[in-house]
Amino acid sequence: MCPNRFFSIGLKSAWSLSDLPPQGARARGRGREPGHTGAGAHTGTPPGCDDTCSPPAPLASGTMSVTSKKMGLSLTQEILSHLGLANKTAAWGTLGTLRTFLSFSVDKDVQRLLRAITGPGVDRTAIVDVLTNRSREQRQVIAQAFQERTQQDLLKSLQAALSGHLEGIVVALLQPAARLDARELRTALKDSGAAEDVGVEILATRTPPQLQECLAAYKHDFQVEAEEDIKSETSGTLRDLLLALAKGARESYSEIIDYNLAEQDVQALKQAEGPSTEGIWVLILTQRNPEHLVRVFDQYQRRTGHELEHTVRNRFHGDAQRALLSLASVIRNTALYFADKLHQALRETQPNYQALMRILISRSETDLLSIRAEFRRKFGKSLYSSLQDAVKGDCRLALLALCRAEDL
């Protein structure tokens, strides 16, 4: 285990947005941090200095002056919470349940899959064991090697051998991530009532490179731009929201805390309650970086006495309301957002296998450990146990393998 793991997790959990400086304590302008006046300004605590360092000298008019040790600590705490080392993923690798298999032997995997398909009866356990213990990149290598050695397409061979939900999971596991996302997005746009759910999930939770690959795969596979389908299949605020997300124009986090912009956004959202002001909500929620928006959400609640989601429920209706609430949930806590979606998929009369498959596969190499932790914390039961209780049939083994383990 990386020695930085507990340090990084400690930084992330030790500070919260309640530690923000008092209202009015803001940087003079964007591109400069509170307490910094020169070109050599940096984020975090100066080298060789900890939180007990003396406050800096008073600053020029219009900049934030750390006038007390308490305020200085609050500012330092928030800055530290956003440093790269405070990010658990950056500190100790992946938070996924599925990682690169170190003893990977493509020849052994090809032979095992071939025996599982052509032997007396399909060995579903062997198929699941191989595909759910290899990274997506390794699965692509296996598929290519299978084709070269047998002159057969692995995906088609497995489709012929399997059926039902297990077949769907295997197909998803063997597809490149971008093609899986493109297929799920296309299905959602063509299925009335799913665009605001799956559309927001894919367009709002993928990294910019992943989003670009998804849109390229969409055009390649369906011979139409995703934006064109969004325009033809949705309308109103939902259409504008999905189009804005598809552009991938969200600002990246720059480690600069811009209190002026946060105040401006809060005021803009407070005033955007009349007709023809939906565009302001779309603009702010799809272009600002998540760290900034969490600060905006917190400040909005302090100013209005209620959460921003309360206003969304009163201000919007139907698919636009559901999409904006989903987007706000993604921004606040992406892992919790997915935990909620998994819980909902398991609560239905028949589990929503498509949602379970899509989320467990897409997050298995990213943050499924975090999602499991949020699931256990909120619902008092592990995701693994919930899958064991709700899922039946051949696909149960595959979904449990992706989840990986019990959380006590």
Short mmCIF file of C-alpha atoms in Angstrom, two decimals:
data_model
loop_
_atom_site.label_atom_id
_atom_site.label_comp_id
_atom_site.label_asym_id
_atom_site.label_seq_id
_atom_site.Cartn_x
_atom_site.Cartn_y
_atom_site.Cartn_z
CA MET A 1 0.00 0.00 0.00
CA CYS A 2 1.27 3.38 -0.86
CA PRO A 3 2.50 5.22 2.27
CA ASN A 4 0.69 8.34 1.07
CA ARG A 5 -2.69 6.68 1.09
CA PHE A 6 -3.72 7.56 4.60
CA PHE A 7 -2.16 10.99 4.39
CA SER A 8 -4.04 11.76 1.19
CA ILE A 9 -7.33 10.44 2.50
CA GLY A 10 -6.82 12.40 5.69
CA LEU A 11 -6.41 15.63 3.76
CA LYS A 12 -9.51 14.95 1.74
CA SER A 13 -11.68 14.21 4.74
CA ALA A 14 -10.27 16.64 7.26
CA TRP A 15 -11.53 19.82 5.66
CA SER A 16 -14.94 20.79 4.39
CA LEU A 17 -16.56 23.75 2.76
CA SER A 18 -17.64 24.95 6.19
CA ASP A 19 -14.05 26.11 6.54
CA LEU A 20 -14.48 28.75 3.84
CA PRO A 21 -13.38 32.28 4.81
CA PRO A 22 -16.16 34.69 5.85
CA GLN A 23 -18.27 36.32 3.18
CA GLY A 24 -16.49 39.21 1.59
CA ALA A 25 -13.03 37.69 2.07
CA ARG A 26 -12.33 37.25 -1.63
CA ALA A 27 -9.47 37.55 -4.02
CA ARG A 28 -9.37 40.77 -6.03
CA GLY A 29 -9.67 39.09 -9.36
CA ARG A 30 -9.55 35.81 -11.15
CA GLY A 31 -6.15 34.31 -11.75
CA ARG A 32 -4.78 35.37 -8.36
CA GLU A 33 -5.27 33.57 -5.10
CA PRO A 34 -6.30 35.19 -1.82
CA GLY A 35 -3.22 36.33 0.05
CA HIS A 36 -1.00 36.39 -3.04
CA THR A 37 0.09 39.56 -4.76
CA GLY A 38 3.07 38.68 -6.90
CA ALA A 39 3.74 36.58 -9.94
CA GLY A 40 5.40 33.96 -7.78
CA ALA A 41 2.17 33.17 -5.88
CA HIS A 42 1.44 29.51 -5.35
CA THR A 43 -1.30 27.37 -3.93
CA GLY A 44 -0.89 25.70 -0.54
CA THR A 45 1.49 26.33 2.32
CA PRO A 46 4.95 27.74 1.51
CA PRO A 47 7.80 25.22 1.51
CA GLY A 48 9.07 24.56 5.01
CA CYS A 49 6.03 26.21 6.57
CA ASP A 50 3.04 24.55 8.19
CA ASP A 51 -0.28 25.85 9.44
CA THR A 52 1.39 27.49 12.44
CA CYS A 53 3.31 30.00 10.31
CA SER A 54 2.67 33.63 11.03
CA PRO A 55 0.12 35.38 8.80
CA PRO A 56 1.53 37.36 5.87
CA ALA A 57 1.81 41.11 6.01
CA PRO A 58 -1.32 43.13 5.22
CA LEU A 59 -2.10 43.29 1.51
CA ALA A 60 -3.03 46.09 -0.81
CA SER A 61 -6.61 47.32 -0.80
CA GLY A 62 -9.04 44.94 -2.47
CA THR A 63 -7.11 41.76 -1.71
CA MET A 64 -7.82 39.38 1.12
CA SER A 65 -5.79 39.93 4.29
CA VAL A 66 -5.37 37.07 6.71
CA THR A 67 -6.06 39.00 9.87
CA SER A 68 -6.36 36.13 12.28
CA LYS A 69 -4.87 32.71 12.80
CA LYS A 70 -8.33 31.20 12.53
CA MET A 71 -9.00 32.73 9.14
CA GLY A 72 -5.52 31.78 7.94
CA LEU A 73 -6.12 28.17 8.92
CA SER A 74 -9.44 28.11 7.10
CA LEU A 75 -7.87 29.35 3.89
CA THR A 76 -4.94 26.97 4.17
CA GLN A 77 -7.31 24.09 4.84
CA GLU A 78 -9.35 24.73 1.74
CA ILE A 79 -6.31 25.16 -0.49
CA LEU A 80 -4.75 21.96 0.87
CA SER A 81 -7.95 20.06 0.20
CA HIS A 82 -7.55 20.81 -3.50
CA LEU A 83 -3.87 20.01 -3.91
CA GLY A 84 -3.04 17.08 -6.16
CA LEU A 85 -1.66 15.07 -3.22
CA ALA A 86 -5.01 15.36 -1.49
CA ASN A 87 -6.65 13.49 -4.35
CA LYS A 88 -6.79 9.84 -3.39
CA THR A 89 -6.62 8.63 -6.97
CA ALA A 90 -3.52 10.70 -7.69
CA ALA A 91 -1.83 9.55 -4.49
CA TRP A 92 -2.14 5.78 -4.75
CA GLY A 93 -3.37 4.84 -8.19
CA THR A 94 -6.82 3.68 -9.15
CA LEU A 95 -9.94 3.48 -7.03
CA GLY A 96 -11.32 0.87 -9.38
CA THR A 97 -11.98 -2.75 -8.45
CA LEU A 98 -10.44 -4.03 -11.65
CA ARG A 99 -6.78 -3.39 -12.36
CA THR A 100 -4.20 -4.57 -14.88
CA PHE A 101 -3.55 -8.29 -14.33
CA LEU A 102 0.17 -8.51 -13.60
CA SER A 103 0.56 -12.19 -14.55
CA PHE A 104 -1.16 -11.62 -17.87
CA SER A 105 -0.52 -14.28 -20.51
CA VAL A 106 -2.52 -13.70 -23.65
CA ASP A 107 -1.82 -17.22 -24.97
CA LYS A 108 -3.15 -18.85 -21.80
CA ASP A 109 -6.25 -16.66 -21.83
CA VAL A 110 -6.98 -17.41 -25.49
CA GLN A 111 -6.62 -21.16 -24.87
CA ARG A 112 -8.84 -21.02 -21.80
CA LEU A 113 -11.58 -19.09 -23.61
CA LEU A 114 -11.38 -21.46 -26.58
CA ARG A 115 -11.83 -24.47 -24.29
CA ALA A 116 -14.70 -22.73 -22.49
CA ILE A 117 -16.53 -22.20 -25.80
CA THR A 118 -15.80 -25.44 -27.65
CA GLY A 119 -15.75 -27.94 -24.80
CA PRO A 120 -18.64 -30.18 -23.75
CA GLY A 121 -20.97 -27.46 -22.51
CA VAL A 122 -20.11 -23.78 -22.23
CA ASP A 123 -17.88 -23.02 -19.26
CA ARG A 124 -19.45 -19.73 -18.18
CA THR A 125 -17.35 -19.57 -15.02
CA ALA A 126 -14.11 -19.65 -17.00
CA ILE A 127 -15.36 -16.95 -19.39
CA VAL A 128 -16.36 -14.68 -16.53
CA ASP A 129 -13.14 -15.35 -14.64
CA VAL A 130 -10.97 -14.29 -17.56
CA LEU A 131 -12.94 -11.24 -18.71
CA THR A 132 -13.61 -9.77 -15.27
CA ASN A 133 -9.99 -10.12 -14.12
CA ARG A 134 -8.37 -8.34 -17.04
CA SER A 135 -8.29 -4.61 -17.77
CA ARG A 136 -10.17 -3.31 -20.80
CA GLU A 137 -6.88 -2.90 -22.63
CA GLN A 138 -5.90 -6.49 -21.87
CA ARG A 139 -9.32 -7.70 -23.06
CA GLN A 140 -8.71 -5.97 -26.39
CA VAL A 141 -5.36 -7.74 -26.68
CA ILE A 142 -7.07 -11.07 -25.98
CA ALA A 143 -9.71 -10.43 -28.65
CA GLN A 144 -7.07 -9.59 -31.24
CA ALA A 145 -4.94 -12.62 -30.36
CA PHE A 146 -8.02 -14.90 -30.47
CA GLN A 147 -8.75 -13.67 -34.00
CA GLU A 148 -5.15 -14.24 -35.13
CA ARG A 149 -4.87 -17.74 -33.66
CA THR A 150 -8.32 -19.12 -34.49
CA GLN A 151 -9.46 -16.98 -37.42
CA GLN A 152 -12.65 -16.43 -35.44
CA ASP A 153 -14.09 -13.28 -33.88
CA LEU A 154 -14.08 -13.66 -30.09
CA LEU A 155 -17.10 -11.45 -29.58
CA LYS A 156 -19.22 -13.35 -32.11
CA SER A 157 -18.04 -16.69 -30.73
CA LEU A 158 -19.06 -15.70 -27.21
CA GLN A 159 -22.40 -14.31 -28.40
CA ALA A 160 -23.13 -17.64 -30.06
CA ALA A 161 -22.25 -19.51 -26.86
CA LEU A 162 -24.09 -17.29 -24.38
CA SER A 163 -27.51 -15.68 -24.02
CA GLY A 164 -29.51 -13.31 -21.88
CA HIS A 165 -27.98 -10.77 -19.53
CA LEU A 166 -24.65 -12.60 -19.38
CA GLU A 167 -24.29 -12.22 -23.12
CA GLY A 168 -24.96 -8.49 -22.78
CA ILE A 169 -22.31 -8.14 -20.07
CA VAL A 170 -19.71 -10.02 -22.11
CA VAL A 171 -20.42 -7.88 -25.17
CA ALA A 172 -20.00 -4.74 -23.06
CA LEU A 173 -16.76 -6.04 -21.54
CA LEU A 174 -15.24 -6.70 -24.95
CA GLN A 175 -16.26 -3.41 -26.53
CA PRO A 176 -13.99 -0.36 -26.34
CA ALA A 177 -15.31 2.01 -23.67
CA ALA A 178 -16.14 4.71 -26.23
CA ARG A 179 -18.28 2.35 -28.29
CA LEU A 180 -20.15 1.15 -25.22
CA ASP A 181 -20.86 4.74 -24.18
CA ALA A 182 -21.95 5.64 -27.71
CA ARG A 183 -24.33 2.68 -27.85
CA GLU A 184 -25.83 3.47 -24.45
CA LEU A 185 -26.23 7.14 -25.35
CA ARG A 186 -27.91 6.30 -28.66
CA THR A 187 -30.33 3.90 -26.96
CA ALA A 188 -31.18 6.50 -24.33
CA LEU A 189 -31.86 9.24 -26.87
CA LYS A 190 -34.13 6.96 -28.88
CA ASP A 191 -35.94 5.72 -25.78
CA SER A 192 -38.45 8.25 -24.51
CA GLY A 193 -37.83 9.03 -20.86
CA ALA A 194 -34.22 7.84 -20.71
CA ALA A 195 -32.36 10.80 -22.22
CA GLU A 196 -32.29 12.85 -19.04
CA ASP A 197 -31.05 9.85 -17.05
CA VAL A 198 -28.45 8.05 -19.16
CA GLY A 199 -27.65 11.15 -21.21
CA VAL A 200 -26.55 13.12 -18.15
CA GLU A 201 -24.74 10.09 -16.73
CA ILE A 202 -22.54 9.66 -19.79
CA LEU A 203 -22.07 13.26 -20.86
CA ALA A 204 -21.44 14.62 -17.35
CA THR A 205 -19.23 11.92 -15.81
CA ARG A 206 -16.72 11.15 -18.58
CA THR A 207 -13.40 12.96 -18.81
CA PRO A 208 -12.94 15.31 -21.80
CA PRO A 209 -10.86 12.75 -23.75
CA GLN A 210 -13.39 10.00 -22.98
CA LEU A 211 -16.24 12.27 -24.11
CA GLN A 212 -14.50 13.10 -27.39
CA GLU A 213 -13.88 9.41 -28.06
CA CYS A 214 -17.53 8.63 -27.30
CA LEU A 215 -18.80 11.28 -29.72
CA ALA A 216 -16.38 10.09 -32.41
CA ALA A 217 -17.55 6.48 -31.94
CA TYR A 218 -21.17 7.67 -32.06
CA LYS A 219 -20.62 9.29 -35.45
CA HIS A 220 -18.68 6.29 -36.76
CA ASP A 221 -21.19 3.65 -35.62
CA PHE A 222 -24.44 5.47 -36.35
CA GLN A 223 -23.43 7.81 -39.18
CA VAL A 224 -24.82 10.84 -37.41
CA GLU A 225 -23.46 13.35 -34.91
CA ALA A 226 -24.69 12.84 -31.35
CA GLU A 227 -25.59 16.54 -31.25
CA GLU A 228 -28.00 16.04 -34.16
CA ASP A 229 -29.78 13.22 -32.35
CA ILE A 230 -29.96 15.33 -29.21
CA LYS A 231 -31.58 18.14 -31.20
CA SER A 232 -34.10 15.84 -32.85
CA GLU A 233 -34.94 13.64 -29.85
CA THR A 234 -35.11 16.20 -27.03
CA SER A 235 -36.37 19.74 -26.57
CA GLY A 236 -36.33 22.78 -24.31
CA THR A 237 -33.99 23.00 -21.35
CA LEU A 238 -33.08 19.31 -21.51
CA ARG A 239 -31.92 19.72 -25.10
CA ASP A 240 -29.86 22.79 -24.21
CA LEU A 241 -28.34 21.04 -21.21
CA LEU A 242 -27.32 17.90 -23.12
CA LEU A 243 -25.90 19.94 -26.01
CA ALA A 244 -23.85 22.02 -23.59
CA LEU A 245 -22.51 18.90 -21.88
CA ALA A 246 -21.69 17.31 -25.24
CA LYS A 247 -19.51 20.28 -26.14
CA GLY A 248 -17.21 19.37 -23.26
CA ALA A 249 -16.53 23.03 -22.53
CA ARG A 250 -16.37 22.67 -18.76
CA GLU A 251 -13.47 24.60 -17.25
CA SER A 252 -10.68 22.52 -15.75
CA TYR A 253 -9.69 23.01 -12.13
CA SER A 254 -6.75 25.41 -11.94
CA GLU A 255 -6.17 25.34 -8.16
CA ILE A 256 -7.17 29.00 -8.04
CA ILE A 257 -9.99 29.88 -5.65
CA ASP A 258 -12.00 32.62 -7.33
CA TYR A 259 -14.38 34.02 -4.72
CA ASN A 260 -15.46 36.88 -6.98
CA LEU A 261 -16.71 34.48 -9.65
CA ALA A 262 -18.43 32.32 -7.02
CA GLU A 263 -20.29 35.38 -5.73
CA GLN A 264 -21.26 36.39 -9.26
CA ASP A 265 -22.61 32.91 -10.00
CA VAL A 266 -24.61 32.81 -6.77
CA GLN A 267 -26.21 36.16 -7.57
CA ALA A 268 -26.92 35.07 -11.16
CA LEU A 269 -28.66 31.88 -10.01
CA LYS A 270 -30.67 33.74 -7.37
CA GLN A 271 -31.93 36.17 -10.00
CA ALA A 272 -32.60 33.50 -12.66
CA GLU A 273 -36.04 32.58 -11.41
CA GLY A 274 -38.18 34.26 -14.04
CA PRO A 275 -39.13 33.11 -17.54
CA SER A 276 -36.42 32.80 -20.20
CA THR A 277 -33.64 32.50 -17.62
CA GLU A 278 -33.06 28.75 -17.97
CA GLY A 279 -29.97 29.44 -20.05
CA ILE A 280 -28.18 30.91 -17.04
CA TRP A 281 -28.60 27.65 -15.12
CA VAL A 282 -27.38 25.64 -18.09
CA LEU A 283 -24.39 27.93 -18.64
CA ILE A 284 -23.16 27.89 -15.05
CA LEU A 285 -23.78 24.19 -14.33
CA THR A 286 -22.14 22.98 -17.55
CA GLN A 287 -19.16 25.32 -17.84
CA ARG A 288 -17.80 25.89 -14.33
CA ASN A 289 -15.47 23.29 -12.85
CA PRO A 290 -16.96 21.02 -10.15
CA GLU A 291 -14.79 22.35 -7.32
CA HIS A 292 -15.97 25.88 -8.04
CA LEU A 293 -19.60 24.75 -8.28
CA VAL A 294 -19.49 22.97 -4.93
CA ARG A 295 -18.39 26.29 -3.45
CA VAL A 296 -21.23 28.04 -5.30
CA PHE A 297 -23.75 25.49 -3.98
CA ASP A 298 -22.53 26.01 -0.43
CA GLN A 299 -22.61 29.78 -0.69
CA TYR A 300 -26.04 29.68 -2.36
CA GLN A 301 -27.42 27.75 0.61
CA ARG A 302 -25.93 30.23 3.08
CA ARG A 303 -27.48 33.14 1.19
CA THR A 304 -30.93 31.66 0.59
CA GLY A 305 -31.39 29.34 3.55
CA HIS A 306 -32.01 26.30 1.34
CA GLU A 307 -30.10 24.05 -1.03
CA LEU A 308 -29.87 24.84 -4.71
CA GLU A 309 -31.75 21.62 -5.46
CA HIS A 310 -34.78 23.07 -3.65
CA THR A 311 -34.87 25.89 -6.16
CA VAL A 312 -34.46 23.46 -9.06
CA ARG A 313 -37.50 21.51 -7.89
CA ASN A 314 -39.59 24.68 -7.71
CA ARG A 315 -38.18 26.33 -10.82
CA PHE A 316 -38.12 23.41 -13.29
CA HIS A 317 -40.42 20.51 -14.10
CA GLY A 318 -40.37 17.18 -15.90
CA ASP A 319 -37.28 15.95 -17.70
CA ALA A 320 -35.43 19.27 -17.25
CA GLN A 321 -35.86 19.06 -13.47
CA ARG A 322 -34.66 15.45 -13.35
CA ALA A 323 -31.65 16.22 -15.55
CA LEU A 324 -30.59 19.25 -13.50
CA LEU A 325 -30.98 17.36 -10.22
CA SER A 326 -28.86 14.53 -11.63
CA LEU A 327 -26.22 16.99 -12.77
CA ALA A 328 -26.14 18.65 -9.36
CA SER A 329 -25.68 15.23 -7.77
CA VAL A 330 -22.77 14.45 -10.11
CA ILE A 331 -21.14 17.76 -9.22
CA ARG A 332 -21.54 17.34 -5.47
CA ASN A 333 -20.33 13.75 -5.21
CA THR A 334 -19.95 11.59 -8.30
CA ALA A 335 -19.45 8.38 -6.33
CA LEU A 336 -22.61 8.98 -4.31
CA TYR A 337 -24.49 9.77 -7.53
CA PHE A 338 -23.59 6.34 -8.89
CA ALA A 339 -24.35 4.67 -5.56
CA ASP A 340 -27.85 6.14 -5.69
CA LYS A 341 -28.31 4.94 -9.26
CA LEU A 342 -27.21 1.41 -8.38
CA HIS A 343 -29.51 1.35 -5.38
CA GLN A 344 -32.43 2.46 -7.55
CA ALA A 345 -31.59 -0.19 -10.17
CA LEU A 346 -31.64 -2.89 -7.48
CA ARG A 347 -34.89 -1.66 -5.89
CA GLU A 348 -37.03 -2.15 -8.98
CA THR A 349 -39.36 -5.15 -9.20
CA GLN A 350 -36.93 -6.65 -11.67
CA PRO A 351 -33.39 -5.31 -11.34
CA ASN A 352 -32.42 -2.87 -14.08
CA TYR A 353 -29.70 -5.07 -15.52
CA GLN A 354 -28.77 -2.56 -18.20
CA ALA A 355 -28.03 0.13 -15.62
CA LEU A 356 -26.17 -2.31 -13.36
CA MET A 357 -24.04 -3.52 -16.25
CA ARG A 358 -23.31 -0.05 -17.61
CA ILE A 359 -22.27 1.44 -14.27
CA LEU A 360 -20.29 -1.51 -12.90
CA ILE A 361 -18.33 -1.92 -16.13
CA SER A 362 -17.74 1.78 -16.82
CA ARG A 363 -16.59 2.50 -13.24
CA SER A 364 -14.75 -0.76 -12.54
CA GLU A 365 -11.40 0.75 -13.54
CA THR A 366 -12.13 4.24 -12.23
CA ASP A 367 -13.84 4.66 -8.85
CA LEU A 368 -15.98 1.65 -8.02
CA LEU A 369 -14.29 1.36 -4.61
CA SER A 370 -15.52 4.86 -3.78
CA ILE A 371 -18.98 4.00 -5.05
CA ARG A 372 -19.06 0.90 -2.87
CA ALA A 373 -18.07 2.96 0.16
CA GLU A 374 -20.78 5.54 -0.49
CA PHE A 375 -23.35 2.77 -1.02
CA ARG A 376 -22.47 1.13 2.29
CA ARG A 377 -22.46 4.43 4.14
CA LYS A 378 -25.83 5.64 2.85
CA PHE A 379 -27.85 2.44 2.69
CA GLY A 380 -26.34 0.46 5.56
CA LYS A 381 -25.72 -2.56 3.37
CA SER A 382 -22.89 -3.38 1.02
CA LEU A 383 -23.27 -3.24 -2.74
CA TYR A 384 -21.93 -6.80 -2.94
CA SER A 385 -24.63 -8.15 -0.61
CA SER A 386 -27.31 -6.14 -2.41
CA LEU A 387 -26.27 -7.67 -5.73
CA GLN A 388 -26.26 -11.15 -4.18
CA ASP A 389 -29.81 -10.67 -2.91
CA ALA A 390 -31.34 -9.05 -6.00
CA VAL A 391 -29.60 -10.49 -9.04
CA LYS A 392 -30.42 -13.92 -10.38
CA GLY A 393 -29.21 -16.03 -13.26
CA ASP A 394 -25.89 -16.42 -15.05
CA CYS A 395 -25.06 -12.72 -14.97
CA ARG A 396 -24.94 -12.71 -11.17
CA LEU A 397 -21.43 -14.17 -11.14
CA ALA A 398 -20.16 -11.52 -13.57
CA LEU A 399 -21.67 -8.56 -11.70
CA LEU A 400 -20.33 -9.81 -8.39
CA ALA A 401 -16.90 -10.28 -9.95
CA LEU A 402 -16.91 -6.66 -11.13
CA CYS A 403 -18.01 -5.45 -7.67
CA ARG A 404 -15.20 -7.67 -6.38
CA ALA A 405 -15.70 -7.90 -2.62
CA GLU A 406 -17.84 -7.41 0.44
CA ASP A 407 -17.65 -4.19 2.49
CA LEU A 408 -18.01 -4.86 6.19
#
